[in-house]
PDB file of N, CA and C in Angstrom:
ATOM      1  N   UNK A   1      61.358 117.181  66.666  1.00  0.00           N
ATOM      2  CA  UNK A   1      62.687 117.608  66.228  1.00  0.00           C
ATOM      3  C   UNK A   1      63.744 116.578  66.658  1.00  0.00           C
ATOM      4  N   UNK A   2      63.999 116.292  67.771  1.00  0.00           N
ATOM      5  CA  UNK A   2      65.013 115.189  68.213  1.00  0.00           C
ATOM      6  C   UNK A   2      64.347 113.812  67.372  1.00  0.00           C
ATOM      7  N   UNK A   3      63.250 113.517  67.166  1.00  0.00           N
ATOM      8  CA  UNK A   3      63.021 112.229  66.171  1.00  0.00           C
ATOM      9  C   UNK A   3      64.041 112.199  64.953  1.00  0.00           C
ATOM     10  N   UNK A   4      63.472 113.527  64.151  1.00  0.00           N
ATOM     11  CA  UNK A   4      64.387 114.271  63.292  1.00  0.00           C
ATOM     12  C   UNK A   4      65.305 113.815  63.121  1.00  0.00           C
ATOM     13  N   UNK A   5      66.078 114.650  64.105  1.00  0.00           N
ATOM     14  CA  UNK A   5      67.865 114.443  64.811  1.00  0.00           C
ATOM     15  C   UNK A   5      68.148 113.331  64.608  1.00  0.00           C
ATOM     16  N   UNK A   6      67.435 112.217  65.397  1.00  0.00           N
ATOM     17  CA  UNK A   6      67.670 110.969  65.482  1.00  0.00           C
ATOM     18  C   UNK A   6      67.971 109.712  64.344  1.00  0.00           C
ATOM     19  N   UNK A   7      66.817 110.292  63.493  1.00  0.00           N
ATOM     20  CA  UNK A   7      66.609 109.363  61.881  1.00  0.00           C
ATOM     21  C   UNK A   7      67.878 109.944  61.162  1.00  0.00           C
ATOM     22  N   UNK A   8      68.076 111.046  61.091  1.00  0.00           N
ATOM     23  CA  UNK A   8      69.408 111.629  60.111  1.00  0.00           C
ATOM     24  C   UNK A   8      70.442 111.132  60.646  1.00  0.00           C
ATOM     25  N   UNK A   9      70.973 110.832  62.201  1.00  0.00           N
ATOM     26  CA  UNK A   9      72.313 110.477  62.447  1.00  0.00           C
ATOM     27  C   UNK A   9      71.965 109.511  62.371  1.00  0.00           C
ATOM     28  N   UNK A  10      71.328 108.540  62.303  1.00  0.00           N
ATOM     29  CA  UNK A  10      71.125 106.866  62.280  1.00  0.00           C
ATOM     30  C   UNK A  10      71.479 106.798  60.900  1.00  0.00           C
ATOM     31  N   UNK A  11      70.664 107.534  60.098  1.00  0.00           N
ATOM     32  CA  UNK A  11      71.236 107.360  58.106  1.00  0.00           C
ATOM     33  C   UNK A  11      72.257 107.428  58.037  1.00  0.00           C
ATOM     34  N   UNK A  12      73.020 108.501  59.092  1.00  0.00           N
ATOM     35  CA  UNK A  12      74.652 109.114  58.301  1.00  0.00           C
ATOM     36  C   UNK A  12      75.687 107.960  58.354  1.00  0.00           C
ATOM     37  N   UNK A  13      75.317 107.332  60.147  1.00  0.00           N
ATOM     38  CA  UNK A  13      75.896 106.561  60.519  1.00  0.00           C
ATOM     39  C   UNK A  13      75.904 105.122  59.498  1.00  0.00           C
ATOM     40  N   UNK A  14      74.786 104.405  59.731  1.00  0.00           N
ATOM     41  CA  UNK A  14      74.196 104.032  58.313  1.00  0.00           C
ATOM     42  C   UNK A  14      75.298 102.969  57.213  1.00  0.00           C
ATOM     43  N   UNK A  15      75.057 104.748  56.752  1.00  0.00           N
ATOM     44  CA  UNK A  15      75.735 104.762  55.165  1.00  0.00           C
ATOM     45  C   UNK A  15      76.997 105.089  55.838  1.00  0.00           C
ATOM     46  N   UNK A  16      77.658 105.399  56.737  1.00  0.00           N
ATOM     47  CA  UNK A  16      79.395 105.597  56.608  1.00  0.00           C
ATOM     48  C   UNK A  16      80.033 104.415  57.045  1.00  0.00           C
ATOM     49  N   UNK A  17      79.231 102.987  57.785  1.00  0.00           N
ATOM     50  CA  UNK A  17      79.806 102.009  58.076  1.00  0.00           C
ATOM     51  C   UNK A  17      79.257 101.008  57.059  1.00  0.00           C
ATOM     52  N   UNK A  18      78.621 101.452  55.701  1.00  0.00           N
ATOM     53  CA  UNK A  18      77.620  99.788  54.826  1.00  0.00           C
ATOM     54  C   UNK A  18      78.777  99.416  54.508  1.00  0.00           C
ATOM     55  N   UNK A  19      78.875  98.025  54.210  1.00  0.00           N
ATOM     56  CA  UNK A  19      80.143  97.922  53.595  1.00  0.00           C
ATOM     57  C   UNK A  19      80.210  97.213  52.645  1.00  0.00           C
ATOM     58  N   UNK A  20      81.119  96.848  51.469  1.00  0.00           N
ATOM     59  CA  UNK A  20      81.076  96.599  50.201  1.00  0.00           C
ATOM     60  C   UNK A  20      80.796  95.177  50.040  1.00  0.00           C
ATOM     61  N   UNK A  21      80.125  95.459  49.081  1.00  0.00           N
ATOM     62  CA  UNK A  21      79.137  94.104  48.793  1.00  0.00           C
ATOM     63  C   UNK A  21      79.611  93.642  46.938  1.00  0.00           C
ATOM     64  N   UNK A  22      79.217  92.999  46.783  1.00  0.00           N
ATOM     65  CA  UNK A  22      79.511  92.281  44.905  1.00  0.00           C
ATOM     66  C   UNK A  22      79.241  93.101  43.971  1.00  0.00           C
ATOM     67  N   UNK A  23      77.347  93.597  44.586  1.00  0.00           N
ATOM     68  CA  UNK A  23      76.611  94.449  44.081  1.00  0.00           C
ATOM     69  C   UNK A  23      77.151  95.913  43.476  1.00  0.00           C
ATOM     70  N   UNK A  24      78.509  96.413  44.091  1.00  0.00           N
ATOM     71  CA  UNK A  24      79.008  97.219  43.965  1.00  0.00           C
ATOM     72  C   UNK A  24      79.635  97.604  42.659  1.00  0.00           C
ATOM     73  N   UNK A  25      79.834  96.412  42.083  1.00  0.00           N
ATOM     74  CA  UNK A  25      81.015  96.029  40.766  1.00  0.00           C
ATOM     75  C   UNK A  25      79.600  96.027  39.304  1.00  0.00           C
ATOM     76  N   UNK A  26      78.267  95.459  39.972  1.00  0.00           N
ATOM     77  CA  UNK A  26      77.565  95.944  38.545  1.00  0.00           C
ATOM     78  C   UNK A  26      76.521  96.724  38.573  1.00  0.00           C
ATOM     79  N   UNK A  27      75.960  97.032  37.227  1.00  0.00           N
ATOM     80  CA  UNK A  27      75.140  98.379  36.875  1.00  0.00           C
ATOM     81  C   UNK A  27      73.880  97.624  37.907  1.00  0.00           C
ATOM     82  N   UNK A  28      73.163  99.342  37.821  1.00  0.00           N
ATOM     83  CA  UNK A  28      71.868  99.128  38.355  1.00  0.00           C
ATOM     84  C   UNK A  28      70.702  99.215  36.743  1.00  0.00           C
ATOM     85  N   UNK A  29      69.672  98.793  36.594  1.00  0.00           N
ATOM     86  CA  UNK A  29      68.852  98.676  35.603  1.00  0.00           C
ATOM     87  C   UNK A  29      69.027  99.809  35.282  1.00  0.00           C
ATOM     88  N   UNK A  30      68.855 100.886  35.718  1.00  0.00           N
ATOM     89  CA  UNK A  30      68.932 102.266  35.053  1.00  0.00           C
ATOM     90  C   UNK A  30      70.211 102.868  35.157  1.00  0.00           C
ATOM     91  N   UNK A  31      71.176 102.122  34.367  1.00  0.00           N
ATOM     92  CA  UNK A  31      72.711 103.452  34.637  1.00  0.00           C
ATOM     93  C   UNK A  31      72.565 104.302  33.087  1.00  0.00           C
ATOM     94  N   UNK A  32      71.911 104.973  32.765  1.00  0.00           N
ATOM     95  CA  UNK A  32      72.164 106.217  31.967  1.00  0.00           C
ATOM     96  C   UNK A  32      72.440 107.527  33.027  1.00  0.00           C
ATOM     97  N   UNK A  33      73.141 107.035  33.982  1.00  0.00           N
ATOM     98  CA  UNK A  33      73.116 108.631  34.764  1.00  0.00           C
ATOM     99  C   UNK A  33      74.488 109.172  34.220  1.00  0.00           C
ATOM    100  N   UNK A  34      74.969 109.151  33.105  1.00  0.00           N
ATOM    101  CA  UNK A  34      76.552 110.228  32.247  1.00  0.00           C
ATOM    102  C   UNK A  34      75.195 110.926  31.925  1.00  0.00           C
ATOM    103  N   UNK A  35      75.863 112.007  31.720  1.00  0.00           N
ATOM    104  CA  UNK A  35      75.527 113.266  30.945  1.00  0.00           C
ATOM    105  C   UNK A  35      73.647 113.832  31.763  1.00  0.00           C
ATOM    106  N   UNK A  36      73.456 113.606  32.677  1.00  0.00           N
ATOM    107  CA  UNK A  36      72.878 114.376  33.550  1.00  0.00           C
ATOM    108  C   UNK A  36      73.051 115.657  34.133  1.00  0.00           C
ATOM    109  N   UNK A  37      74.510 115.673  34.604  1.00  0.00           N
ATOM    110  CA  UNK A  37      74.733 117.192  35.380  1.00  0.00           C
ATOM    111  C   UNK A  37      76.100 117.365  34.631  1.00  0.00           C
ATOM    112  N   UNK A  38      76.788 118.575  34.542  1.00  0.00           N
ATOM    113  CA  UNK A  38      77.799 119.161  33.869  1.00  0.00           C
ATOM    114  C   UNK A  38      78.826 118.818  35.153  1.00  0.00           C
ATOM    115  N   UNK A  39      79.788 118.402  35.740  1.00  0.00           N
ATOM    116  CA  UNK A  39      80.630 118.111  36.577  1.00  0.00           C
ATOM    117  C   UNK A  39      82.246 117.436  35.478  1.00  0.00           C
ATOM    118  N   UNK A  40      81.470 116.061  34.796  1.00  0.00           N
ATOM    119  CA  UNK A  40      82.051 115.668  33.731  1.00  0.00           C
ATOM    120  C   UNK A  40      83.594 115.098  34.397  1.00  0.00           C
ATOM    121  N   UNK A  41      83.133 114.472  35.459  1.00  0.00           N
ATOM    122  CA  UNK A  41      84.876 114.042  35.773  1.00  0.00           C
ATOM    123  C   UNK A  41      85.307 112.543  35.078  1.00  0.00           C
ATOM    124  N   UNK A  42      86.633 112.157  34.916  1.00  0.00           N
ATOM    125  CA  UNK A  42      86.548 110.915  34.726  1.00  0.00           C
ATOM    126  C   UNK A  42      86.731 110.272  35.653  1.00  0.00           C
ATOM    127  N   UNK A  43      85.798 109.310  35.642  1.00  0.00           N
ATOM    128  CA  UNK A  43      85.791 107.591  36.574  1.00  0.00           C
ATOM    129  C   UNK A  43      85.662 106.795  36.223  1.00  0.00           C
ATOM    130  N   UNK A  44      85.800 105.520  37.246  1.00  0.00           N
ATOM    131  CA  UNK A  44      85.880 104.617  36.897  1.00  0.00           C
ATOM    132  C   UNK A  44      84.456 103.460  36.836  1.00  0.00           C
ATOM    133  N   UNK A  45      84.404 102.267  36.298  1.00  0.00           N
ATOM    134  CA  UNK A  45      83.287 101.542  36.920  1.00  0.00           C
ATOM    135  C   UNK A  45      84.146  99.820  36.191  1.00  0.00           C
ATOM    136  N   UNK A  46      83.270  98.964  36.792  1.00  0.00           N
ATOM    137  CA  UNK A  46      83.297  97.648  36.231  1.00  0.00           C
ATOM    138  C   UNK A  46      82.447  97.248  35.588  1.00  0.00           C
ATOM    139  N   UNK A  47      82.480  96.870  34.192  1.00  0.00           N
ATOM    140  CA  UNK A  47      81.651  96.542  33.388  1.00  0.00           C
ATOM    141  C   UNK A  47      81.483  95.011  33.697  1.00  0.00           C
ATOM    142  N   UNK A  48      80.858  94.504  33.678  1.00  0.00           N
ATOM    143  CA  UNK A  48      80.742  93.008  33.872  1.00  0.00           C
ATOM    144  C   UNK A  48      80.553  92.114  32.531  1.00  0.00           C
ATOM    145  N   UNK A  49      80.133  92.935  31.442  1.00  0.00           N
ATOM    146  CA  UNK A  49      79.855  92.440  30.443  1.00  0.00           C
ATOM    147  C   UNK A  49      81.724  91.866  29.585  1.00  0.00           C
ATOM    148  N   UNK A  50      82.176  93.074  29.959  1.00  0.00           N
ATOM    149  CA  UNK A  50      84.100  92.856  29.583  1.00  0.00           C
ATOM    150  C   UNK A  50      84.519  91.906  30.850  1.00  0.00           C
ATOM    151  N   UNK A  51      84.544  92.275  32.153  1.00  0.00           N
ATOM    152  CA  UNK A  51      85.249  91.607  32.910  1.00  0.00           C
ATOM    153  C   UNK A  51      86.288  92.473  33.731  1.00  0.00           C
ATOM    154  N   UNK A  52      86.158  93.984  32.705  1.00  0.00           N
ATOM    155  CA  UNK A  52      87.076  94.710  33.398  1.00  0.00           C
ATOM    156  C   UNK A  52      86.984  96.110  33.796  1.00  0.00           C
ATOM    157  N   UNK A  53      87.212  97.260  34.253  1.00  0.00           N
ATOM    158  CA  UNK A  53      87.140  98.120  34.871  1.00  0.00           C
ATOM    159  C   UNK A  53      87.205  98.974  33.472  1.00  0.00           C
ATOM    160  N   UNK A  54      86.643  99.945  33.415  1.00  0.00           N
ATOM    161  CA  UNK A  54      86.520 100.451  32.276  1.00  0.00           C
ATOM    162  C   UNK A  54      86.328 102.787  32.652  1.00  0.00           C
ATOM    163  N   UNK A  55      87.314 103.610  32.311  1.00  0.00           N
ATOM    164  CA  UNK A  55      87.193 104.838  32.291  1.00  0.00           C
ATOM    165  C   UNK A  55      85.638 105.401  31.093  1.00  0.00           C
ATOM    166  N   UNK A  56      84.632 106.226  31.875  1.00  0.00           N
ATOM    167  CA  UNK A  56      83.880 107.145  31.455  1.00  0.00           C
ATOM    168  C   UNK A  56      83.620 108.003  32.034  1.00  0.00           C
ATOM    169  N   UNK A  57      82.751 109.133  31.549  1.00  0.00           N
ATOM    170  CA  UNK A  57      82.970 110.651  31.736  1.00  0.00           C
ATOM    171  C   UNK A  57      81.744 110.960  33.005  1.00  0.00           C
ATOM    172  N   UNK A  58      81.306 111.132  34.074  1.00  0.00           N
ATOM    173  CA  UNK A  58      80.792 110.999  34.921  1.00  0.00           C
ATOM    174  C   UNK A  58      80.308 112.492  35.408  1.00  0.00           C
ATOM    175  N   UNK A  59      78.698 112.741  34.937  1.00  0.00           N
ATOM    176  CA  UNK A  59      78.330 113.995  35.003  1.00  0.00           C
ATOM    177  C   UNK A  59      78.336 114.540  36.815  1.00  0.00           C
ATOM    178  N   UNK A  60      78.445 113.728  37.236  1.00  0.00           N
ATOM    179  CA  UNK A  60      78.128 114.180  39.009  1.00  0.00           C
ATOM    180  C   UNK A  60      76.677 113.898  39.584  1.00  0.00           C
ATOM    181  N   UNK A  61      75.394 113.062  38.765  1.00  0.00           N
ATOM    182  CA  UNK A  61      74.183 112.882  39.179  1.00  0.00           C
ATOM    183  C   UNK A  61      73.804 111.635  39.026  1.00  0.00           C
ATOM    184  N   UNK A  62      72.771 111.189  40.222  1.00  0.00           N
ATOM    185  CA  UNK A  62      72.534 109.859  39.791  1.00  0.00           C
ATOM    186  C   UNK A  62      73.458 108.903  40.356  1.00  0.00           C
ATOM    187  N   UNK A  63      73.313 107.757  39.452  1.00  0.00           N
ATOM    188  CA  UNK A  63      74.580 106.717  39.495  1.00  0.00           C
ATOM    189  C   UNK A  63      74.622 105.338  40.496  1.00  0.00           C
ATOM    190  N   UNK A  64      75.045 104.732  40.407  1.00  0.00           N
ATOM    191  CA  UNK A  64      75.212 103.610  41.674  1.00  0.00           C
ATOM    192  C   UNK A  64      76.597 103.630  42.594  1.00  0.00           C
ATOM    193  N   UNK A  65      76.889 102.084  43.379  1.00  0.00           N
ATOM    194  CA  UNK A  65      77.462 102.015  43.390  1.00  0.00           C
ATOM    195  C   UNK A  65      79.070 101.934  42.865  1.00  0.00           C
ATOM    196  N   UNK A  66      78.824 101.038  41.976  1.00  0.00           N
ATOM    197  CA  UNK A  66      79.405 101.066  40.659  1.00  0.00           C
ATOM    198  C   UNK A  66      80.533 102.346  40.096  1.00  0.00           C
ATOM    199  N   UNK A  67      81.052 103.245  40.950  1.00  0.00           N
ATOM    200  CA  UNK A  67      81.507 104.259  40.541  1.00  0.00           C
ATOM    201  C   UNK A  67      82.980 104.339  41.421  1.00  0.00           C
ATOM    202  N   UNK A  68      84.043 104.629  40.873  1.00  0.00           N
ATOM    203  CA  UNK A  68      85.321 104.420  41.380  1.00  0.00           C
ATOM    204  C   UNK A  68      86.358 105.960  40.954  1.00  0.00           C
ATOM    205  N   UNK A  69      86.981 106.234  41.539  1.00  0.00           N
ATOM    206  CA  UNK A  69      87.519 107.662  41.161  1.00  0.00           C
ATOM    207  C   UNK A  69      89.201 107.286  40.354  1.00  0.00           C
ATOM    208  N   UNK A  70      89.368 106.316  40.867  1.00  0.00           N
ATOM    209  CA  UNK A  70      90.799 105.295  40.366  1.00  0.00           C
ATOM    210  C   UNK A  70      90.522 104.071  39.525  1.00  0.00           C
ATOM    211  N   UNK A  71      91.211 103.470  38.715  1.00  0.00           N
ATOM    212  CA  UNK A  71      91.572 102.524  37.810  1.00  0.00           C
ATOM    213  C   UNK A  71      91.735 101.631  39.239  1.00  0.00           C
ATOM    214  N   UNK A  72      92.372 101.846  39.427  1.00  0.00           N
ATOM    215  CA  UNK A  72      92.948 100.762  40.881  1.00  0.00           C
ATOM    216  C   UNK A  72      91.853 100.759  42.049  1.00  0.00           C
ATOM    217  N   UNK A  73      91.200 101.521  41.833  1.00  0.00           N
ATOM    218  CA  UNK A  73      90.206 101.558  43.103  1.00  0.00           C
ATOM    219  C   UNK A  73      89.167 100.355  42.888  1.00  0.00           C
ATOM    220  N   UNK A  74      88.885 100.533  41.263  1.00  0.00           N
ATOM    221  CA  UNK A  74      87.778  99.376  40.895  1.00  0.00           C
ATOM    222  C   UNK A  74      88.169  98.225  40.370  1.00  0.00           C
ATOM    223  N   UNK A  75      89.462  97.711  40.417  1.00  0.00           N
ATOM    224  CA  UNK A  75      90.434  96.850  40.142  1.00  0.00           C
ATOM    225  C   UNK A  75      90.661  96.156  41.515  1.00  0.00           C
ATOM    226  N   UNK A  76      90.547  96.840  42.458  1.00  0.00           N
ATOM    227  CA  UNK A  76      91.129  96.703  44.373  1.00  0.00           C
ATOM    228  C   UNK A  76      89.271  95.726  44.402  1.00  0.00           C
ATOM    229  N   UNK A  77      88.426  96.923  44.206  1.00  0.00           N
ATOM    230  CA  UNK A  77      86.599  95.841  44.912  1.00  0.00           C
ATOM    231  C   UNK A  77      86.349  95.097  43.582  1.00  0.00           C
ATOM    232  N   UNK A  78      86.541  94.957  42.848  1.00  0.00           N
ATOM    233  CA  UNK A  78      86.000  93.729  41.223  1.00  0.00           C
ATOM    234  C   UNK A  78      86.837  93.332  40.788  1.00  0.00           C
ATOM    235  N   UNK A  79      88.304  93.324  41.339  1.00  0.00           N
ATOM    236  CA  UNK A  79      89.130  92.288  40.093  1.00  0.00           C
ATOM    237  C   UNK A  79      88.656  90.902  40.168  1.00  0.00           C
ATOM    238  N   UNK A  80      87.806  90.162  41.109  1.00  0.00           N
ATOM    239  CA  UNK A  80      87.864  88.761  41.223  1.00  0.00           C
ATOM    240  C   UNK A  80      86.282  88.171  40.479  1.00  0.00           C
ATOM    241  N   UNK A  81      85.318  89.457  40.137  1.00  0.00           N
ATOM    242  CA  UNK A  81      84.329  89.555  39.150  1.00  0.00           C
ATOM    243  C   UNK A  81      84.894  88.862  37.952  1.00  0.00           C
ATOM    244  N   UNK A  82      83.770  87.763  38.036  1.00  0.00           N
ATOM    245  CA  UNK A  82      84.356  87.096  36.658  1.00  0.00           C
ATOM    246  C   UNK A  82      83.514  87.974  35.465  1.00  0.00           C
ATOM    247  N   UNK A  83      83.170  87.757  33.857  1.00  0.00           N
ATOM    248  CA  UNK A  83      82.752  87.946  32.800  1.00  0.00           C
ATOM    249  C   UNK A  83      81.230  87.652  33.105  1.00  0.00           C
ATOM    250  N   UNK A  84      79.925  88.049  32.726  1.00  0.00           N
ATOM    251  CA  UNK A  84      78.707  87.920  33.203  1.00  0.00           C
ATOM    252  C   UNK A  84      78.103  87.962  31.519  1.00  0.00           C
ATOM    253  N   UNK A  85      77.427  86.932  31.496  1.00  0.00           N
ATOM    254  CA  UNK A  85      76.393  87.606  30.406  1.00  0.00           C
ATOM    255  C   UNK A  85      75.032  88.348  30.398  1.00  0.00           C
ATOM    256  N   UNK A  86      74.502  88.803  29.769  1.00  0.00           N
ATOM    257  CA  UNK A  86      73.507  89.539  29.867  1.00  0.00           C
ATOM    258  C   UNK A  86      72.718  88.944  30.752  1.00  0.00           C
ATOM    259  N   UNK A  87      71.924  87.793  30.514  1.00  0.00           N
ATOM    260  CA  UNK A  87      70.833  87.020  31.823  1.00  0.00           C
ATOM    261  C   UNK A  87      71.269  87.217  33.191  1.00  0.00           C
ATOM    262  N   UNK A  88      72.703  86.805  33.072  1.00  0.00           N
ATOM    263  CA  UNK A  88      73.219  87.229  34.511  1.00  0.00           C
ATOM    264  C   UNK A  88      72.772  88.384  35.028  1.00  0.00           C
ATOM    265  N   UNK A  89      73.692  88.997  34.117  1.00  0.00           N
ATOM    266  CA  UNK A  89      73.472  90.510  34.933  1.00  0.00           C
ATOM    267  C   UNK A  89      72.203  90.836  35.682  1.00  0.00           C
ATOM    268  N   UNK A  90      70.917  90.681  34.519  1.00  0.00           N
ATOM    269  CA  UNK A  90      69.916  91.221  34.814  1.00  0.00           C
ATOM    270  C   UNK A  90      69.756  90.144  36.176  1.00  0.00           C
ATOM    271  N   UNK A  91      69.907  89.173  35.899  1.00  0.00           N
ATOM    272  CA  UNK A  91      69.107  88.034  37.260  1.00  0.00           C
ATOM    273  C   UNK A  91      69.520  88.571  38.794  1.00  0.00           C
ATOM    274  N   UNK A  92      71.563  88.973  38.623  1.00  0.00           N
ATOM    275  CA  UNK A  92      72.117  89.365  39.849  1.00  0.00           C
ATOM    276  C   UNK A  92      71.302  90.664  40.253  1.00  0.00           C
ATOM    277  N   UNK A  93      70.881  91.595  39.183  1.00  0.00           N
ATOM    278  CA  UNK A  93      70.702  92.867  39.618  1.00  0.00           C
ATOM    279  C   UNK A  93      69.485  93.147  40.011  1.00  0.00           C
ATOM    280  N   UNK A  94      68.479  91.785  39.661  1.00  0.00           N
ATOM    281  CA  UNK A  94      67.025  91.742  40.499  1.00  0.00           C
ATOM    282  C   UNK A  94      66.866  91.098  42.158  1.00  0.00           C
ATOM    283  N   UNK A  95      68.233  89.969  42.358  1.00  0.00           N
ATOM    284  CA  UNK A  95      68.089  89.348  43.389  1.00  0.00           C
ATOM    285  C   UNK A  95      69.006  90.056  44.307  1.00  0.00           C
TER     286      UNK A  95
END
């Protein structure tokens, strides 16, 4: 049980200090996570393919980093994301 204890506050801790990385600004190979769960809020993400931060409808499941609750939020971690083409993408999102 204290192992337990131990592994969960090490995760929480973890994940509440990772801190933002590039990776954040593009998709993961699998972003079809819209329309999974009924929540349906709008957010934000950075498309890399435009260059720019882009509003869609965000079921609440799934998902990456890639997800911003503000226009300005994903404008604040990717405005300096340049335009990517497809090879890119995929190459950044394997390495």
């Amino acid at each position: 049980l204290l192992l337990c204890m131990t592994i969960i506050i090490s995760l929480a801790i973890a994940r509440s200090t990772r801190k933002w990385s590039e990776d954040d600004c593009l998709p993961t190979i699998s972003s079809d996570y819209e329309n999974i769960c009924d929540a349906y809020n709008s957010m934000w993400h950075f498309n890399p393919r435009s260059g720019e931060c882009e509003e869609f409808s965000y079921g609440g499941c799934g998902g990456n980093n890639n997800i911003y609750e503000t226009q300005a939020d994903c404008e604040k971690r990717c405005k300096n994301r340049r335009k990517m083409s497809e090879i890119q993408i995929l190459f950044e999102s394997f390495s």
